[in-house]
Amino acid sequence: MKKKFSIVACLAAASMVIPAGPALAGSTPEHSEPRTLAENLVGPLSMAVNSDESVLVTQNFAGLLSRVNDDGSTTTLHKGKKDWDVAGVETRRGTTYFVESVGAGDPNALEGYLKSINPQGEVRTIANLASYERENNPDRDQHYGFGPEVSAECLAGWPAFPPARYRGALDSHPYGVAVRGDTAYVADAGANAILEVNIETGDVSTLAVLPARPAVIPAGTKIPVDMAGTTVEVPACVVGHEYAFEPVPTDVEFGPDGRLYVTSLPGGPEDPSLGARGAIFRVNPWSGSSHVWAEDILSPTGLAIADDGDVYVASMFGNEIIKIDAWTCDKSQFLAIDGPAAVEVRGSTVYATAGFNFADPSKGKVIKAGIR
């Protein structure tokens, strides 16, 4: 019997979700043996699968949008400028959409665009997303960090980054794209927002600002203070208090119910030091209202929704593809694989990127596995 996509069941079961984990010994895997379609990709963080099962993949760290060929080679469809990031690939009716950006975290260097490539290979700039961020800064009124119950004297011992208390800063890093009709929905990981873009006119508006993700700071917590991985232990006076981290939306997809489903990194430490704090938000594309649909996921960077409503999530630092049952909301490990970043479902096949590693991002690959 075909399962019904049940949002009510998932909301009711949110506090009873079973944690993902290895399959039981002796159990039959839910997938066929994974097959590698392409390898030696540089930071493949986003992908799309066409109706003919051809695969498009972004090599984010190389600024490339590529097509995977049958022999495992790739053809470059678009090459960005040096140090630019290409992400969020999506295809609709022969047109490919993607985002391209640079300068995330640096207000003076921000540039970012939604672009498209038509079947003739012509690239069109649809919208300037960085300009929209500068003019509007959607999360400018949202509070992050500690609340007023933590004294300024206590916070004098807190590291400079992340800030102890602040409001949404000027930042943009478009990462995921979903297209329906004449509208593109962009998950902007820097703006902490889902943006609506009219793909005909280029007009941009804010559909939703995702809420902050608070976490209680436990004793002994160490906070990374730079990209080199340097950490410092938090002052004892903040232990037991909540820190409101940014929500950091990554992928965005439409569900069978017409709602948008958005993966969200936890902000702050992405390792398990503060727990598996990643989440999936459900966003109403008409009103912009949003709420947590599933949580307790480690570093979710991509998701896909099958025809029966089951949700597949790439847990990058959890080294697994997680399956969330549409009816029961139970989580289980669908596939154990190192560094998955993006996942797509086409019929009875799951496609994913894997092998992501900050130390050596050139070992990425695209794989596929059948659903049993």
XYZ file of N, CA and C in Angstrom, residues 80-327:
744
model
N 32.920 29.702 -13.149
C 32.868 31.007 -12.505
C 34.232 31.662 -12.439
N 34.250 32.868 -11.928
C 35.506 33.585 -11.738
C 36.325 32.912 -10.641
N 37.603 33.204 -10.599
C 38.482 32.626 -9.591
C 37.959 32.923 -8.187
N 37.903 31.903 -7.358
C 37.482 31.972 -5.956
C 35.977 32.148 -5.776
N 35.214 32.152 -6.870
C 33.764 32.220 -6.736
C 33.202 30.825 -6.483
N 32.054 30.786 -5.797
C 31.385 29.549 -5.425
C 30.168 29.355 -6.325
N 30.050 28.190 -6.950
C 28.878 27.837 -7.752
C 28.104 26.776 -6.983
N 26.785 26.962 -6.820
C 26.000 26.063 -5.965
C 24.554 26.004 -6.443
N 23.759 25.208 -5.718
C 22.315 25.232 -5.850
C 21.748 24.865 -7.199
N 22.344 23.917 -7.916
C 21.862 23.604 -9.258
C 20.470 22.965 -9.221
N 19.626 23.383 -10.172
C 18.252 22.899 -10.305
C 17.882 22.962 -11.780
N 17.124 21.993 -12.287
C 16.707 22.018 -13.688
C 15.187 21.972 -13.789
N 14.653 22.744 -14.714
C 13.221 22.755 -15.001
C 13.009 23.047 -16.475
N 12.328 22.097 -17.165
C 11.938 22.263 -18.563
C 13.114 22.668 -19.452
N 14.222 21.998 -19.269
C 15.377 22.222 -20.114
C 16.276 23.364 -19.693
N 15.841 24.154 -18.714
C 16.648 25.277 -18.228
C 17.298 24.894 -16.905
N 18.556 25.223 -16.769
C 19.306 24.953 -15.548
C 19.470 26.242 -14.755
N 19.165 26.186 -13.474
C 19.301 27.334 -12.579
C 20.411 27.043 -11.582
N 21.136 28.081 -11.172
C 22.176 27.917 -10.172
C 22.481 29.280 -9.546
N 23.213 29.254 -8.443
C 23.644 30.488 -7.793
C 25.160 30.546 -7.816
N 25.669 31.775 -7.840
C 27.105 32.005 -7.905
C 27.426 33.158 -6.966
N 28.446 33.000 -6.105
C 28.696 34.034 -5.108
C 30.151 34.051 -4.669
N 30.518 35.140 -3.988
C 31.841 35.285 -3.409
C 31.735 36.248 -2.230
N 32.660 36.139 -1.278
C 32.725 37.113 -0.192
C 31.850 36.834 1.002
N 31.344 35.621 1.171
C 30.509 35.317 2.332
C 31.255 35.654 3.614
N 30.593 36.368 4.523
C 31.195 36.766 5.785
C 31.911 38.094 5.743
N 32.084 38.666 4.552
C 32.764 39.950 4.403
C 31.824 40.917 3.691
N 31.159 41.823 4.428
C 30.178 42.721 3.813
C 30.731 43.532 2.648
N 32.008 43.864 2.698
C 32.597 44.685 1.636
C 32.867 43.905 0.359
N 32.938 42.583 0.465
C 33.286 41.761 -0.696
C 32.095 41.003 -1.274
N 30.917 41.137 -0.665
C 29.771 40.327 -1.074
C 29.369 40.570 -2.524
N 29.265 39.476 -3.267
C 28.624 39.470 -4.572
C 27.911 38.138 -4.702
N 26.753 38.148 -5.341
C 26.024 36.898 -5.500
C 24.857 37.048 -6.449
N 24.619 36.000 -7.265
C 23.596 36.088 -8.302
C 22.862 34.762 -8.463
N 21.607 34.862 -8.881
C 20.877 33.715 -9.407
C 20.998 33.779 -10.923
N 21.413 32.665 -11.520
C 21.615 32.628 -12.971
C 20.907 31.414 -13.570
N 20.811 31.411 -14.899
C 20.237 30.268 -15.603
C 21.014 30.004 -16.874
N 20.921 28.767 -17.357
C 21.504 28.365 -18.632
C 20.391 27.725 -19.455
N 20.136 28.260 -20.651
C 19.090 27.690 -21.492
C 19.637 26.495 -22.279
N 18.780 25.758 -23.005
C 19.246 24.574 -23.735
C 20.335 24.865 -24.759
N 20.464 26.111 -25.189
C 21.507 26.491 -26.141
C 22.834 26.833 -25.450
N 22.858 26.748 -24.111
C 24.075 27.015 -23.377
C 24.294 28.469 -23.034
N 23.300 29.328 -23.267
C 23.431 30.757 -22.976
C 23.151 31.021 -21.501
N 24.057 31.759 -20.855
C 23.937 32.066 -19.429
C 23.246 33.418 -19.258
N 22.278 33.449 -18.367
C 21.534 34.686 -18.088
C 21.598 34.984 -16.602
N 21.899 36.225 -16.235
C 21.833 36.651 -14.841
C 20.410 37.081 -14.540
N 19.783 36.398 -13.578
C 18.376 36.670 -13.260
C 18.247 37.728 -12.184
N 19.021 37.612 -11.100
C 18.855 38.521 -9.962
C 20.166 38.705 -9.227
N 20.335 39.902 -8.658
C 21.497 40.229 -7.837
C 21.116 40.026 -6.378
N 21.519 38.902 -5.805
C 21.131 38.547 -4.446
C 21.929 39.328 -3.406
N 23.175 39.649 -3.714
C 23.989 40.423 -2.768
C 23.442 41.830 -2.612
N 22.992 42.432 -3.707
C 22.396 43.769 -3.624
C 21.144 43.751 -2.760
N 20.351 42.676 -2.901
C 19.149 42.562 -2.070
C 19.525 42.469 -0.596
N 20.568 41.707 -0.284
C 21.006 41.594 1.106
C 21.456 42.951 1.646
N 22.209 43.696 0.858
C 22.685 45.001 1.314
C 21.522 45.959 1.587
N 20.506 45.900 0.765
C 19.389 46.823 0.890
C 18.384 46.403 1.955
N 18.318 45.107 2.249
C 17.246 44.630 3.126
C 17.724 43.873 4.367
N 18.820 43.122 4.258
C 19.330 42.339 5.393
C 18.176 41.687 6.150
N 17.543 40.644 5.580
C 16.294 40.097 6.117
C 16.294 39.754 7.597
N 17.443 39.309 8.148
C 17.450 38.921 9.569
C 18.031 40.012 10.475
N 17.972 41.257 10.011
C 18.597 42.361 10.771
C 17.981 42.546 12.154
N 16.722 42.152 12.345
C 16.061 42.330 13.644
C 16.082 41.064 14.493
N 16.718 40.015 13.998
C 16.733 38.759 14.738
C 17.921 38.720 15.701
N 17.639 38.335 16.949
C 18.661 38.293 17.997
C 19.397 36.963 17.979
N 20.726 37.028 18.079
C 21.562 35.844 18.208
C 22.470 36.010 19.428
N 22.974 34.905 19.910
C 23.867 34.955 21.059
C 23.115 34.768 22.364
N 23.684 35.285 23.450
C 23.080 35.132 24.773
C 22.016 36.197 25.012
N 21.083 35.865 25.875
C 20.049 36.803 26.272
C 20.520 37.716 27.384
N 19.650 38.627 27.836
C 20.038 39.617 28.845
C 20.328 39.032 30.221
N 19.946 37.774 30.437
C 20.196 37.163 31.749
C 21.682 36.884 31.974
N 22.478 36.904 30.925
C 23.926 36.709 31.060
C 24.581 38.082 31.111
N 25.306 38.361 32.170
C 25.843 39.701 32.401
C 26.982 40.047 31.449
N 27.189 41.362 31.288
C 28.302 41.840 30.470
C 29.637 41.436 31.085
N 29.708 41.413 32.420
C 30.941 41.011 33.096
C 31.299 39.567 32.747
N 30.279 38.711 32.738
C 30.502 37.314 32.368
C 31.001 37.211 30.928
N 30.371 37.961 30.025
C 30.682 37.841 28.603
C 32.012 38.482 28.224
N 32.634 39.177 29.174
C 33.965 39.724 28.900
C 34.965 38.602 28.632
N 34.677 37.407 29.135
C 35.556 36.268 28.904
C 35.162 35.416 27.715
N 34.124 35.832 27.004
C 33.672 35.089 25.815
C 34.545 35.493 24.619
N 34.883 34.558 23.717
C 35.732 34.923 22.572
C 35.055 35.938 21.655
N 35.862 36.616 20.846
C 35.325 37.639 19.938
C 34.419 37.030 18.880
N 34.694 35.795 18.523
C 33.858 35.112 17.531
C 33.542 33.708 18.018
N 32.264 33.299 17.957
C 31.123 34.104 17.525
C 30.779 35.167 18.554
N 30.175 36.282 18.130
C 29.884 37.354 19.082
C 28.995 36.877 20.222
N 29.161 37.500 21.378
C 28.369 37.109 22.545
C 26.903 37.471 22.390
N 26.635 38.638 21.802
C 25.258 39.097 21.561
C 25.274 39.938 20.291
N 24.343 39.677 19.382
C 24.307 40.483 18.159
C 22.994 40.274 17.422
N 22.742 41.141 16.465
C 21.604 40.967 15.559
C 22.120 40.577 14.181
N 21.211 40.115 13.333
C 21.599 39.608 12.032
C 22.486 40.569 11.263
N 23.652 40.087 10.879
C 24.630 40.934 10.202
C 24.420 40.886 8.691
N 25.088 41.790 8.008
C 25.048 41.823 6.555
C 25.889 40.666 6.017
N 25.233 39.675 5.449
C 25.948 38.504 4.959
C 25.049 37.771 3.967
N 25.669 37.120 3.013
C 24.916 36.356 2.019
C 25.778 35.228 1.488
N 25.196 34.041 1.415
C 25.854 32.900 0.785
C 24.761 31.996 0.213
N 24.223 32.339 -0.968
C 23.172 31.506 -1.573
C 23.694 30.103 -1.816
N 22.895 29.107 -1.427
C 23.407 27.734 -1.413
C 22.479 26.746 -2.121
N 21.149 26.873 -1.913
C 20.203 25.924 -2.496
C 19.126 26.631 -3.289
N 18.601 25.956 -4.327
C 17.571 26.542 -5.185
C 16.493 25.504 -5.471
N 15.226 25.928 -5.399
C 14.089 25.131 -5.870
C 13.255 26.034 -6.770
N 12.755 25.497 -7.863
C 11.999 26.296 -8.826
C 10.618 25.694 -9.014
N 9.608 26.539 -8.963
C 8.241 26.121 -9.278
C 7.544 27.274 -9.984
N 6.971 26.989 -11.155
C 6.320 28.046 -11.928
C 7.337 29.100 -12.331
N 6.982 30.355 -12.074
C 7.890 31.448 -12.428
C 8.682 31.952 -11.231
N 8.795 31.124 -10.184
C 9.479 31.542 -8.964
C 10.601 30.587 -8.597
N 11.749 31.170 -8.277
C 12.864 30.407 -7.708
C 12.944 30.719 -6.225
N 13.098 29.685 -5.424
C 13.236 29.835 -3.978
C 14.691 29.536 -3.630
N 15.359 30.522 -3.040
C 16.791 30.416 -2.771
C 17.023 30.305 -1.265
N 17.717 29.244 -0.847
C 18.143 29.116 0.550
C 19.469 29.841 0.683
N 19.464 30.951 1.401
C 20.671 31.760 1.571
C 21.253 31.492 2.954
N 22.366 30.759 2.995
C 22.970 30.344 4.263
C 23.576 31.503 5.028
N 23.923 32.601 4.349
C 24.460 33.769 5.031
C 23.370 34.683 5.543
N 22.308 34.840 4.755
C 21.191 35.714 5.128
C 20.240 35.053 6.112
N 20.373 33.728 6.307
C 19.475 32.963 7.188
C 18.022 33.067 6.736
N 17.830 33.134 5.423
C 16.500 33.385 4.883
C 16.247 32.553 3.635
N 14.957 32.388 3.332
C 14.523 31.833 2.060
C 14.017 33.006 1.224
N 14.642 33.200 0.077
C 14.291 34.308 -0.800
C 13.431 33.817 -1.954
N 12.514 34.667 -2.388
C 11.705 34.414 -3.575
C 12.234 35.276 -4.710
N 12.436 34.670 -5.866
C 12.905 35.422 -7.030
C 11.987 35.139 -8.202
N 11.427 36.186 -8.792
C 10.657 36.034 -10.018
C 11.650 35.817 -11.153
N 11.626 34.649 -11.782
C 12.658 34.323 -12.763
C 12.458 35.050 -14.086
N 11.315 35.720 -14.245
C 11.102 36.523 -15.451
C 11.606 37.948 -15.251
N 11.272 38.544 -14.103
C 11.601 39.952 -13.874
C 12.867 40.159 -13.052
N 13.278 39.128 -12.278
C 14.423 39.264 -11.398
C 14.110 39.911 -10.070
N 12.842 40.214 -9.805
C 12.465 40.822 -8.531
C 12.706 39.833 -7.386
N 13.288 40.325 -6.293
C 13.623 39.495 -5.133
C 12.821 39.960 -3.930
N 12.338 39.015 -3.135
C 11.659 39.351 -1.885
C 11.991 38.272 -0.860
N 11.715 38.556 0.405
C 11.969 37.595 1.484
C 10.716 36.786 1.745
N 10.802 35.482 1.565
C 9.679 34.619 1.918
C 9.680 34.335 3.408
N 10.833 33.966 3.963
C 10.901 33.587 5.383
C 12.305 33.799 5.923
N 12.380 34.295 7.137
C 13.618 34.293 7.904
C 13.490 33.153 8.905
N 14.378 32.195 8.841
C 14.285 31.062 9.755
C 14.635 31.500 11.175
N 13.973 30.935 12.161
C 14.242 31.335 13.548
C 15.600 30.849 14.024
N 16.134 31.561 15.019
C 17.413 31.173 15.614
C 17.303 29.783 16.233
N 18.446 29.122 16.363
C 18.493 27.767 16.905
C 19.235 27.786 18.237
N 18.508 27.900 19.351
C 19.167 27.988 20.656
C 19.723 26.645 21.127
N 20.826 26.718 21.862
C 21.423 25.529 22.464
C 21.953 25.901 23.833
N 21.748 25.023 24.811
C 22.279 25.228 26.158
C 23.764 24.878 26.144
N 24.576 25.765 26.696
C 26.025 25.571 26.703
C 26.421 24.665 27.872
N 26.964 23.484 27.595
C 27.388 22.592 28.683
C 28.798 22.928 29.166
N 29.123 22.426 30.330
C 30.467 22.629 30.879
C 31.515 22.005 29.959
N 32.656 22.678 29.850
C 33.751 22.150 29.040
C 33.639 22.403 27.556
N 32.604 23.164 27.144
C 32.426 23.437 25.715
C 33.598 24.236 25.165
N 34.089 23.810 24.016
C 35.142 24.554 23.325
C 34.587 25.108 22.023
N 34.833 26.393 21.783
C 34.284 27.097 20.628
C 35.399 27.345 19.615
N 35.179 26.980 18.330
C 36.181 27.320 17.310
C 36.208 28.827 17.083
N 37.387 29.402 17.021
C 37.497 30.859 16.895
C 38.121 31.290 15.571
N 38.521 30.334 14.741
C 39.042 30.691 13.423
C 38.896 29.494 12.491
N 39.184 29.714 11.206
C 39.028 28.671 10.208
C 40.117 27.596 10.330
N 41.146 27.884 11.099
C 42.216 26.897 11.278
C 41.859 25.838 12.310
N 40.726 26.003 12.972
C 40.288 25.021 13.948
C 40.714 25.304 15.366
N 41.280 26.489 15.627
C 41.658 26.859 16.992
C 40.406 26.965 17.863
N 40.451 26.400 19.059
C 39.303 26.447 19.958
C 39.700 27.022 21.309
N 38.714 27.581 21.993
C 38.909 28.040 23.369
C 37.736 27.542 24.209
N 38.005 27.273 25.476
C 36.939 26.818 26.360
C 36.125 28.006 26.831
N 34.812 27.844 26.865
C 33.932 28.948 27.241
C 34.071 29.242 28.728
N 33.804 30.494 29.162
C 33.867 30.808 30.598
C 32.792 30.059 31.373
N 33.097 29.702 32.596
C 32.188 28.891 33.410
C 30.845 29.573 33.636
N 30.821 30.909 33.635
C 29.578 31.619 33.954
C 28.499 31.497 32.872
N 28.848 31.018 31.654
C 27.824 30.855 30.614
C 27.248 29.450 30.600
N 27.854 28.542 31.366
C 27.388 27.157 31.373
C 25.944 27.096 31.873
N 25.108 26.383 31.144
C 23.695 26.255 31.496
C 22.811 27.306 30.873
N 23.397 28.296 30.217
C 22.608 29.330 29.546
C 22.473 29.013 28.056
N 21.422 29.564 27.445
C 21.189 29.342 26.032
C 21.926 30.365 25.175
N 22.503 29.857 24.101
C 23.087 30.709 23.067
C 22.250 30.487 21.813
N 21.717 31.567 21.250
C 20.885 31.472 20.046
C 21.792 31.500 18.818
N 21.989 30.340 18.213
C 22.821 30.244 17.020
C 22.012 30.570 15.761
N 22.713 30.949 14.709
C 22.055 31.215 13.433
C 21.537 29.913 12.824
N 20.447 29.970 12.020
C 19.851 28.742 11.491
C 20.524 28.184 10.236
N 21.169 28.996 9.420
C 21.985 28.574 8.271
C 21.253 27.606 7.328
N 20.278 28.077 6.566
C 19.599 27.208 5.609
C 20.526 26.767 4.487
N 20.392 25.523 4.073
C 21.241 24.979 3.004
C 20.376 24.562 1.810
N 19.855 23.352 1.807
C 19.070 22.892 0.660
C 17.599 23.236 0.839
N 16.864 23.304 -0.277
C 15.432 23.582 -0.254
C 14.766 22.742 -1.341
N 13.672 22.062 -0.970
C 12.954 21.206 -1.905
C 11.453 21.304 -1.645
N 10.661 21.072 -2.675
C 9.208 20.990 -2.512
C 8.812 19.574 -2.124
N 7.880 19.469 -1.160
C 7.302 18.194 -0.800
C 6.026 17.950 -1.570
N 5.486 16.721 -1.526
C 4.227 16.412 -2.204
C 3.053 17.232 -1.691
N 3.194 17.836 -0.509
C 2.132 18.658 0.063
C 2.214 20.110 -0.407
N 3.159 20.421 -1.295
C 3.291 21.781 -1.800
C 4.081 22.714 -0.909
N 4.567 22.217 0.222
C 5.379 23.033 1.126
C 6.856 22.880 0.796
N 7.635 23.857 1.248
C 9.077 23.811 1.089
C 9.703 23.151 2.317
N 10.675 22.304 2.082
C 11.415 21.665 3.161
C 12.863 22.127 3.056
N 13.403 22.615 4.161
C 14.688 23.301 4.160
C 15.608 22.678 5.193
N 16.775 22.181 4.754
C 17.771 21.714 5.717
C 18.463 22.925 6.332
N 18.849 22.779 7.591
C 19.444 23.888 8.320
C 20.622 23.382 9.145
N 21.804 23.919 8.852
C 22.958 23.649 9.708
C 22.751 24.342 11.054
N 23.432 23.913 12.096
C 23.129 24.443 13.430
C 23.716 25.803 13.725
N 24.617 26.331 12.912
C 25.336 27.528 13.324
C 26.322 27.147 14.418
N 27.436 27.843 14.521
C 28.416 27.476 15.537
C 29.046 26.131 15.225
N 29.445 25.353 16.241
C 30.106 24.072 15.989
C 29.204 23.127 15.195
N 29.739 22.563 14.123
C 28.968 21.611 13.316
C 29.306 20.169 13.663
N 30.275 19.989 14.569
C 30.581 18.644 15.036
C 29.607 18.292 16.165
N 29.694 17.084 16.746
C 28.716 16.684 17.778
C 28.936 17.314 19.152
N 29.848 18.278 19.299
C 30.200 18.787 20.627
C 29.007 19.379 21.372
N 28.068 19.971 20.669
C 26.854 20.492 21.304
C 25.637 19.652 20.938
N 25.876 18.466 20.415
C 24.785 17.595 20.021
C 24.477 17.723 18.534
N 23.611 16.855 18.054
C 23.169 16.897 16.657
C 22.054 17.933 16.554
N 22.433 19.160 16.196
C 21.486 20.273 16.284
C 20.913 20.715 14.940
N 21.263 20.010 13.864
C 20.699 20.363 12.575
C 19.216 20.041 12.514
N 18.524 20.671 11.565
C 17.068 20.517 11.502
C 16.578 20.607 10.070
N 15.316 20.216 9.893
C 14.584 20.454 8.646
C 13.394 21.331 8.995
N 13.288 22.472 8.320
C 12.154 23.363 8.496
C 11.123 23.109 7.399
N 9.871 23.285 7.745
C 8.773 23.259 6.766
C 8.274 24.687 6.600
N 8.291 25.173 5.359
C 7.951 26.577 5.080
C 6.766 26.638 4.139
N 5.764 27.442 4.500
C 4.597 27.650 3.651
C 4.969 28.639 2.545
N 4.935 28.241 1.258
C 5.384 29.143 0.191
C 4.416 30.280 -0.088
N 3.229 30.236 0.509
C 2.264 31.312 0.304
C 2.327 32.357 1.420
N 2.524 31.904 2.649
C 2.530 32.834 3.775
C 3.928 33.086 4.342
N 4.855 32.187 4.093
C 6.189 32.312 4.669
C 6.317 31.770 6.078
N 5.228 31.296 6.666
C 5.317 30.747 8.020
C 6.193 29.495 8.007
N 6.943 29.296 9.087
C 7.876 28.171 9.129
C 7.908 27.569 10.521
N 8.231 26.300 10.579
C 8.438 25.630 11.857
C 9.350 24.434 11.644
N 9.908 23.928 12.721
C 10.780 22.765 12.648
C 9.934 21.528 12.353
N 10.320 20.804 11.313
C 9.617 19.568 10.943
C 10.348 18.338 11.491
N 11.668 18.391 11.499
C 12.483 17.308 12.071
C 13.766 17.933 12.598
N 14.320 17.361 13.648
C 15.557 17.905 14.207
C 16.445 16.783 14.725
N 17.467 17.161 15.496
C 18.439 16.191 16.009
C 19.156 15.464 14.871
N 19.556 16.242 13.850
C 20.288 15.706 12.703
C 21.665 16.364 12.685
N 22.698 15.580 12.488
C 24.053 16.127 12.458
C 24.377 16.667 11.068
N 24.662 17.951 10.984
C 25.114 18.645 9.767
C 24.340 18.274 8.503
N 23.021 18.546 8.469
C 22.262 18.268 7.245
C 22.522 19.342 6.184
N 23.063 18.937 5.046
C 23.397 19.890 3.991
C 22.560 19.708 2.741
N 21.855 18.606 2.609
C 21.028 18.383 1.430
C 19.886 17.455 1.749
N 18.789 17.587 1.005
C 17.680 16.658 1.193
C 16.981 16.414 -0.120
N 16.258 15.298 -0.176
C 15.436 14.944 -1.320
C 14.188 14.269 -0.788
N 13.096 14.409 -1.525
C 11.831 13.824 -1.095
C 11.332 12.897 -2.194
N 11.137 11.635 -1.847
C 10.685 10.636 -2.805
C 9.200 10.804 -3.098
N 8.720 10.101 -4.120
C 7.311 10.213 -4.512
C 6.367 9.792 -3.395
N 6.806 8.857 -2.535
C 5.947 8.406 -1.441
C 6.071 9.288 -0.204
N 6.878 10.355 -0.286
C 7.009 11.288 0.825
C 8.180 11.035 1.743
N 8.836 9.879 1.624
C 10.011 9.637 2.464
C 11.085 10.686 2.158
N 11.752 11.149 3.211
C 12.752 12.206 3.083
C 14.136 11.618 3.279
N 15.043 11.942 2.376
C 16.426 11.498 2.458
C 17.298 12.714 2.726
N 18.173 12.612 3.732
C 18.971 13.746 4.187
C 20.450 13.378 4.157
N 21.256 14.264 3.591
C 22.711 14.089 3.616
C 23.245 14.674 4.913
N 23.774 13.822 5.780
C 24.406 14.250 7.030
C 25.908 14.260 6.784
N 26.438 15.452 6.451
C 27.827 15.541 5.976
C 28.832 14.997 6.982
N 28.765 15.489 8.221
C 29.743 15.050 9.217
C 29.265 13.837 9.996
N 28.030 13.411 9.752
C 27.560 12.141 10.298
C 27.930 10.979 9.406
N 28.427 11.295 8.184
C 28.869 10.274 7.229
C 27.773 9.259 6.908
N 26.590 9.801 6.613
C 25.486 8.913 6.266
C 24.384 9.673 5.535
N 23.605 8.907 4.765
C 22.333 9.387 4.227
C 21.255 8.851 5.157
N 20.464 9.751 5.717
C 19.403 9.378 6.644
C 18.074 9.327 5.898
N 17.267 8.356 6.228
C 15.908 8.273 5.700
C 14.921 8.589 6.818
N 13.972 9.490 6.544
C 12.909 9.809 7.499
C 11.601 9.320 6.897
N 10.962 8.372 7.564
C 9.731 7.793 7.064
C 8.607 8.821 7.070
N 7.901 8.956 5.956
C 6.879 9.989 5.815
C 5.709 9.782 6.767
N 5.427 8.533 7.128
C 4.260 8.283 7.965
C 4.599 8.265 9.453
